[in-house]
């Protein structure tokens, strides 16, 4: 059975304190790993898609990387507006995403 | 237009009521989805429509009935729901096969 595990469950950072979120996966055949940001009561907002080990993508203070077993979302010099729940999801079949439980990030000014 | 629009944003319904959730996108996406999300949990897939045909039903109870009138619209008809069905219902769309999902803001459903 496909499994997606995110850690830590929650992360409290001081503004400017860089950190990383982990998404480890056990799947039969990866067809893409996705990162989303979700604010309370809102739908997930797409951040990145990664397809192969070694791939990296960046957007502002966020950088996502992928290995054969896990993905990291690095947050560099975070600001309070980066506070959100970050969801990792894998696609192993057409149309179907399997989500991890998420990491809730709180950035204090 | 790069959005998925869901209405209503909030809905309170009794267990004997019939209501519908609506979703609309104008990005030319040919796959549309319904997800259910409970508090502090990840989204769970309910239904997938591909080219206006139901392609995936994740063993969802029949009190939830999806409908795809055309390639831009997706409805979820609700009847005889239970309090445990209270959740955030998310609509999403994507290019074929599931790349580039775009989610709507959701409908917060409360069943009383």
mmCIF file of C-alpha atoms in Angstrom:
data_model
loop_
_atom_site.group_PDB
_atom_site.id
_atom_site.type_symbol
_atom_site.label_atom_id
_atom_site.label_comp_id
_atom_site.label_asym_id
_atom_site.label_seq_id
_atom_site.Cartn_x
_atom_site.Cartn_y
_atom_site.Cartn_z
ATOM 1 C CA UNK A 1 0.000 0.000 0.000
ATOM 2 C CA UNK A 2 1.254 3.483 -0.875
ATOM 3 C CA UNK A 3 2.305 5.522 2.145
ATOM 4 C CA UNK A 4 3.220 9.180 2.537
ATOM 5 C CA UNK A 5 4.631 10.369 5.874
ATOM 6 C CA UNK A 6 5.394 13.977 6.724
ATOM 7 C CA UNK A 7 7.537 15.219 9.586
ATOM 8 C CA UNK A 8 7.539 17.063 11.826
ATOM 9 C CA UNK A 9 3.811 17.367 12.517
ATOM 10 C CA UNK A 10 4.288 20.975 13.654
ATOM 11 C CA UNK A 11 7.148 23.448 13.371
ATOM 12 C CA UNK A 12 7.505 26.748 15.187
ATOM 13 C CA UNK A 13 10.110 29.125 13.761
ATOM 14 C CA UNK A 14 11.377 32.563 14.541
ATOM 15 C CA UNK A 15 11.304 34.960 11.599
ATOM 16 C CA UNK A 16 14.500 34.425 9.610
ATOM 17 C CA UNK A 17 15.167 30.964 11.080
ATOM 18 C CA UNK A 18 15.567 28.586 8.126
ATOM 19 C CA UNK A 19 14.356 24.987 8.388
ATOM 20 C CA UNK A 20 13.277 21.944 6.380
ATOM 21 C CA UNK A 21 10.156 19.803 6.168
ATOM 22 C CA UNK A 22 10.361 16.121 5.264
ATOM 23 C CA UNK A 23 8.070 13.956 3.149
ATOM 24 C CA UNK A 24 8.994 10.279 2.952
ATOM 25 C CA UNK A 25 7.113 7.947 0.660
ATOM 26 C CA UNK A 26 6.723 4.266 -0.084
ATOM 27 C CA UNK A 27 4.973 3.805 -3.397
ATOM 28 C CA UNK A 28 4.856 1.249 -6.159
ATOM 29 C CA UNK A 29 5.593 3.680 -8.943
ATOM 30 C CA UNK A 30 5.970 7.422 -8.529
ATOM 31 C CA UNK A 31 4.384 9.608 -11.191
ATOM 32 C CA UNK A 32 5.031 12.876 -9.455
ATOM 33 C CA UNK A 33 5.426 14.337 -5.991
ATOM 34 C CA UNK A 34 3.502 17.503 -5.220
ATOM 35 C CA UNK A 35 3.836 20.168 -2.548
ATOM 36 C CA UNK A 36 0.880 22.314 -1.558
ATOM 37 C CA UNK A 37 0.366 25.095 0.962
ATOM 38 C CA UNK A 38 -2.960 25.289 2.793
ATOM 39 C CA UNK A 39 -4.220 28.172 4.924
ATOM 40 C CA UNK A 40 -6.948 27.492 7.520
ATOM 41 C CA UNK A 41 -10.376 27.012 5.930
ATOM 42 C CA UNK A 42 -8.992 27.360 2.402
ATOM 43 C CA UNK A 43 -8.172 24.937 -0.381
ATOM 44 C CA UNK A 44 -4.605 23.758 -0.993
ATOM 45 C CA UNK A 45 -2.482 26.055 -3.124
ATOM 46 C CA UNK A 46 -0.094 24.388 -5.561
ATOM 47 C CA UNK A 47 3.609 25.003 -4.975
ATOM 48 C CA UNK A 48 5.736 22.437 -6.836
ATOM 49 C CA UNK A 49 5.752 19.191 -8.781
ATOM 50 C CA UNK A 50 8.845 16.963 -8.820
ATOM 51 C CA UNK A 51 9.180 13.926 -11.037
ATOM 52 C CA UNK A 52 12.633 12.405 -10.692
ATOM 53 C CA UNK A 53 15.362 11.969 -8.074
ATOM 54 C CA UNK A 54 17.758 14.892 -8.054
ATOM 55 C CA UNK A 55 15.189 17.373 -9.269
ATOM 56 C CA UNK A 56 14.941 20.728 -7.453
ATOM 57 C CA UNK A 57 12.500 23.625 -7.757
ATOM 58 C CA UNK A 58 12.466 27.047 -6.123
ATOM 59 C CA UNK A 59 9.887 29.730 -5.512
ATOM 60 C CA UNK A 60 10.732 32.770 -3.407
ATOM 61 C CA UNK A 61 11.811 31.436 0.017
ATOM 62 C CA UNK A 62 10.841 27.843 -0.745
ATOM 63 C CA UNK A 63 12.934 25.127 -2.345
ATOM 64 C CA UNK A 64 11.798 21.547 -2.931
ATOM 65 C CA UNK A 65 14.114 18.599 -3.553
ATOM 66 C CA UNK A 66 13.479 14.946 -4.352
ATOM 67 C CA UNK A 67 15.355 11.701 -3.721
ATOM 68 C CA UNK A 68 14.225 8.142 -4.389
ATOM 69 C CA UNK A 69 12.647 7.861 -0.939
ATOM 70 C CA UNK A 70 11.863 11.367 0.251
ATOM 71 C CA UNK A 71 11.376 15.004 -0.532
ATOM 72 C CA UNK A 72 12.370 18.065 1.438
ATOM 73 C CA UNK A 73 10.792 21.497 1.464
ATOM 74 C CA UNK A 74 13.367 24.032 2.601
ATOM 75 C CA UNK A 75 12.144 27.361 3.933
ATOM 76 C CA UNK A 76 14.869 30.010 3.859
ATOM 77 C CA UNK A 77 14.588 33.065 6.124
ATOM 78 C CA UNK A 78 10.840 32.573 6.683
ATOM 79 C CA UNK A 79 8.416 35.416 7.289
ATOM 80 C CA UNK A 80 5.157 35.324 9.277
ATOM 81 C CA UNK A 81 3.202 35.088 6.022
ATOM 82 C CA UNK A 82 4.833 31.698 5.407
ATOM 83 C CA UNK A 83 2.762 30.316 8.293
ATOM 84 C CA UNK A 84 0.506 27.573 6.883
ATOM 85 C CA UNK A 85 0.105 23.813 6.640
ATOM 86 C CA UNK A 86 2.343 22.312 3.979
ATOM 87 C CA UNK A 87 1.005 19.162 2.329
ATOM 88 C CA UNK A 88 2.966 16.607 0.353
ATOM 89 C CA UNK A 89 1.188 14.307 -2.092
ATOM 90 C CA UNK A 90 2.259 11.547 -4.464
ATOM 91 C CA UNK A 91 0.644 10.406 -7.687
ATOM 92 C CA UNK A 92 0.981 6.710 -8.443
ATOM 93 C CA UNK A 93 -2.044 6.223 -10.662
ATOM 94 C CA UNK A 94 -3.796 8.406 -13.170
ATOM 95 C CA UNK A 95 -5.836 11.103 -11.437
ATOM 96 C CA UNK A 96 -5.169 9.929 -7.863
ATOM 97 C CA UNK A 97 -3.130 11.888 -5.328
ATOM 98 C CA UNK A 98 -2.292 10.398 -1.917
ATOM 99 C CA UNK A 99 -1.658 13.098 0.665
ATOM 100 C CA UNK A 100 0.492 13.099 3.750
ATOM 101 C CA UNK A 101 -0.931 14.451 7.004
ATOM 102 C CA UNK A 102 0.882 17.766 6.600
ATOM 103 C CA UNK A 103 3.296 19.932 8.572
ATOM 104 C CA UNK A 104 1.874 23.022 10.248
ATOM 105 C CA UNK A 105 4.439 25.827 10.208
ATOM 106 C CA UNK A 106 4.133 28.841 12.490
ATOM 107 C CA UNK A 107 6.563 31.723 11.979
ATOM 108 C CA UNK A 108 6.780 34.288 14.783
ATOM 109 C CA UNK A 109 7.838 37.865 14.121
ATOM 110 C CA UNK B 1 -8.991 32.553 -15.535
ATOM 111 C CA UNK B 2 -6.859 30.268 -13.357
ATOM 112 C CA UNK B 3 -9.366 29.594 -10.601
ATOM 113 C CA UNK B 4 -11.713 26.904 -9.419
ATOM 114 C CA UNK B 5 -14.833 28.532 -7.984
ATOM 115 C CA UNK B 6 -16.958 26.756 -5.390
ATOM 116 C CA UNK B 7 -20.365 27.766 -4.078
ATOM 117 C CA UNK B 8 -21.623 28.140 -1.472
ATOM 118 C CA UNK B 9 -18.689 28.867 0.834
ATOM 119 C CA UNK B 10 -20.638 27.749 3.889
ATOM 120 C CA UNK B 11 -23.657 25.432 4.181
ATOM 121 C CA UNK B 12 -25.641 24.250 7.174
ATOM 122 C CA UNK B 13 -28.154 21.505 6.485
ATOM 123 C CA UNK B 14 -30.386 19.172 8.424
ATOM 124 C CA UNK B 15 -30.187 15.423 8.078
ATOM 125 C CA UNK B 16 -33.400 15.323 6.012
ATOM 126 C CA UNK B 17 -32.430 18.135 3.653
ATOM 127 C CA UNK B 18 -31.330 17.928 0.032
ATOM 128 C CA UNK B 19 -28.660 20.381 -1.074
ATOM 129 C CA UNK B 20 -26.063 20.738 -3.813
ATOM 130 C CA UNK B 21 -22.497 21.980 -3.947
ATOM 131 C CA UNK B 22 -21.298 23.594 -7.148
ATOM 132 C CA UNK B 23 -17.875 23.887 -8.737
ATOM 133 C CA UNK B 24 -16.811 25.727 -11.887
ATOM 134 C CA UNK B 25 -13.548 26.104 -13.798
ATOM 135 C CA UNK B 26 -12.678 27.760 -17.101
ATOM 136 C CA UNK B 27 -9.108 26.569 -17.551
ATOM 137 C CA UNK B 28 -9.990 23.910 -20.099
ATOM 138 C CA UNK B 29 -9.136 21.154 -17.630
ATOM 139 C CA UNK B 30 -10.692 17.820 -18.559
ATOM 140 C CA UNK B 31 -10.536 16.164 -15.127
ATOM 141 C CA UNK B 32 -12.511 17.342 -12.107
ATOM 142 C CA UNK B 33 -12.494 16.019 -8.569
ATOM 143 C CA UNK B 34 -14.333 16.078 -5.274
ATOM 144 C CA UNK B 35 -12.322 15.763 -2.078
ATOM 145 C CA UNK B 36 -13.456 15.683 1.546
ATOM 146 C CA UNK B 37 -11.266 17.130 4.294
ATOM 147 C CA UNK B 38 -11.905 16.757 8.011
ATOM 148 C CA UNK B 39 -10.266 19.113 10.495
ATOM 149 C CA UNK B 40 -6.489 18.639 10.789
ATOM 150 C CA UNK B 41 -6.572 15.783 8.271
ATOM 151 C CA UNK B 42 -5.398 15.625 4.650
ATOM 152 C CA UNK B 43 -7.868 15.746 1.761
ATOM 153 C CA UNK B 44 -9.450 12.410 0.828
ATOM 154 C CA UNK B 45 -10.499 11.664 -2.735
ATOM 155 C CA UNK B 46 -14.216 11.022 -3.290
ATOM 156 C CA UNK B 47 -14.883 11.165 -7.043
ATOM 157 C CA UNK B 48 -13.052 11.810 -10.304
ATOM 158 C CA UNK B 49 -14.644 12.875 -13.571
ATOM 159 C CA UNK B 50 -12.568 12.578 -16.703
ATOM 160 C CA UNK B 51 -13.933 14.037 -19.930
ATOM 161 C CA UNK B 52 -17.309 14.421 -18.205
ATOM 162 C CA UNK B 53 -17.545 10.751 -17.289
ATOM 163 C CA UNK B 54 -17.244 9.326 -13.780
ATOM 164 C CA UNK B 55 -13.961 7.437 -13.729
ATOM 165 C CA UNK B 56 -13.289 6.961 -10.021
ATOM 166 C CA UNK B 57 -15.673 6.518 -7.085
ATOM 167 C CA UNK B 58 -13.764 5.851 -3.874
ATOM 168 C CA UNK B 59 -16.579 3.765 -2.358
ATOM 169 C CA UNK B 60 -18.459 6.882 -1.323
ATOM 170 C CA UNK B 61 -21.913 6.369 0.297
ATOM 171 C CA UNK B 62 -24.852 6.907 -2.045
ATOM 172 C CA UNK B 63 -26.046 9.897 -0.027
ATOM 173 C CA UNK B 64 -23.360 11.756 -2.026
ATOM 174 C CA UNK B 65 -24.228 11.937 -5.728
ATOM 175 C CA UNK B 66 -21.853 13.639 -8.179
ATOM 176 C CA UNK B 67 -22.848 15.147 -11.503
ATOM 177 C CA UNK B 68 -20.824 16.678 -14.319
ATOM 178 C CA UNK B 69 -23.214 18.606 -16.628
ATOM 179 C CA UNK B 70 -20.378 19.815 -18.886
ATOM 180 C CA UNK B 71 -16.608 20.135 -18.956
ATOM 181 C CA UNK B 72 -16.635 23.287 -16.815
ATOM 182 C CA UNK B 73 -19.129 22.348 -14.127
ATOM 183 C CA UNK B 74 -19.202 19.791 -11.349
ATOM 184 C CA UNK B 75 -21.956 19.320 -8.794
ATOM 185 C CA UNK B 76 -22.213 17.264 -5.638
ATOM 186 C CA UNK B 77 -25.767 16.459 -4.593
ATOM 187 C CA UNK B 78 -26.310 15.774 -0.905
ATOM 188 C CA UNK B 79 -29.207 13.902 0.647
ATOM 189 C CA UNK B 80 -29.834 12.410 4.084
ATOM 190 C CA UNK B 81 -26.397 13.265 5.393
ATOM 191 C CA UNK B 82 -25.127 12.424 8.851
ATOM 192 C CA UNK B 83 -23.400 14.761 11.323
ATOM 193 C CA UNK B 84 -20.117 12.929 10.664
ATOM 194 C CA UNK B 85 -20.303 14.149 7.057
ATOM 195 C CA UNK B 86 -19.545 17.657 8.297
ATOM 196 C CA UNK B 87 -16.273 18.680 6.643
ATOM 197 C CA UNK B 88 -14.626 20.959 4.101
ATOM 198 C CA UNK B 89 -15.564 19.773 0.604
ATOM 199 C CA UNK B 90 -12.960 20.649 -1.978
ATOM 200 C CA UNK B 91 -13.304 20.675 -5.728
ATOM 201 C CA UNK B 92 -10.238 20.455 -7.942
ATOM 202 C CA UNK B 93 -9.455 20.288 -11.619
ATOM 203 C CA UNK B 94 -6.436 19.220 -13.633
ATOM 204 C CA UNK B 95 -5.085 18.583 -17.038
ATOM 205 C CA UNK B 96 -5.554 15.035 -18.150
ATOM 206 C CA UNK B 97 -4.314 12.281 -15.818
ATOM 207 C CA UNK B 98 -3.815 14.392 -12.728
ATOM 208 C CA UNK B 99 -1.008 16.809 -13.370
ATOM 209 C CA UNK B 100 -1.329 20.386 -12.230
ATOM 210 C CA UNK B 101 -4.199 20.071 -9.801
ATOM 211 C CA UNK B 102 -5.897 23.371 -8.957
ATOM 212 C CA UNK B 103 -8.116 23.387 -5.875
ATOM 213 C CA UNK B 104 -11.039 25.621 -5.065
ATOM 214 C CA UNK B 105 -11.442 27.304 -1.694
ATOM 215 C CA UNK B 106 -13.967 24.714 -0.573
ATOM 216 C CA UNK B 107 -17.439 24.563 0.925
ATOM 217 C CA UNK B 108 -17.585 24.284 4.705
ATOM 218 C CA UNK B 109 -20.508 21.888 5.327
ATOM 219 C CA UNK B 110 -22.142 21.444 8.707
ATOM 220 C CA UNK B 111 -24.816 18.764 9.135
ATOM 221 C CA UNK B 112 -27.102 19.285 12.124
#
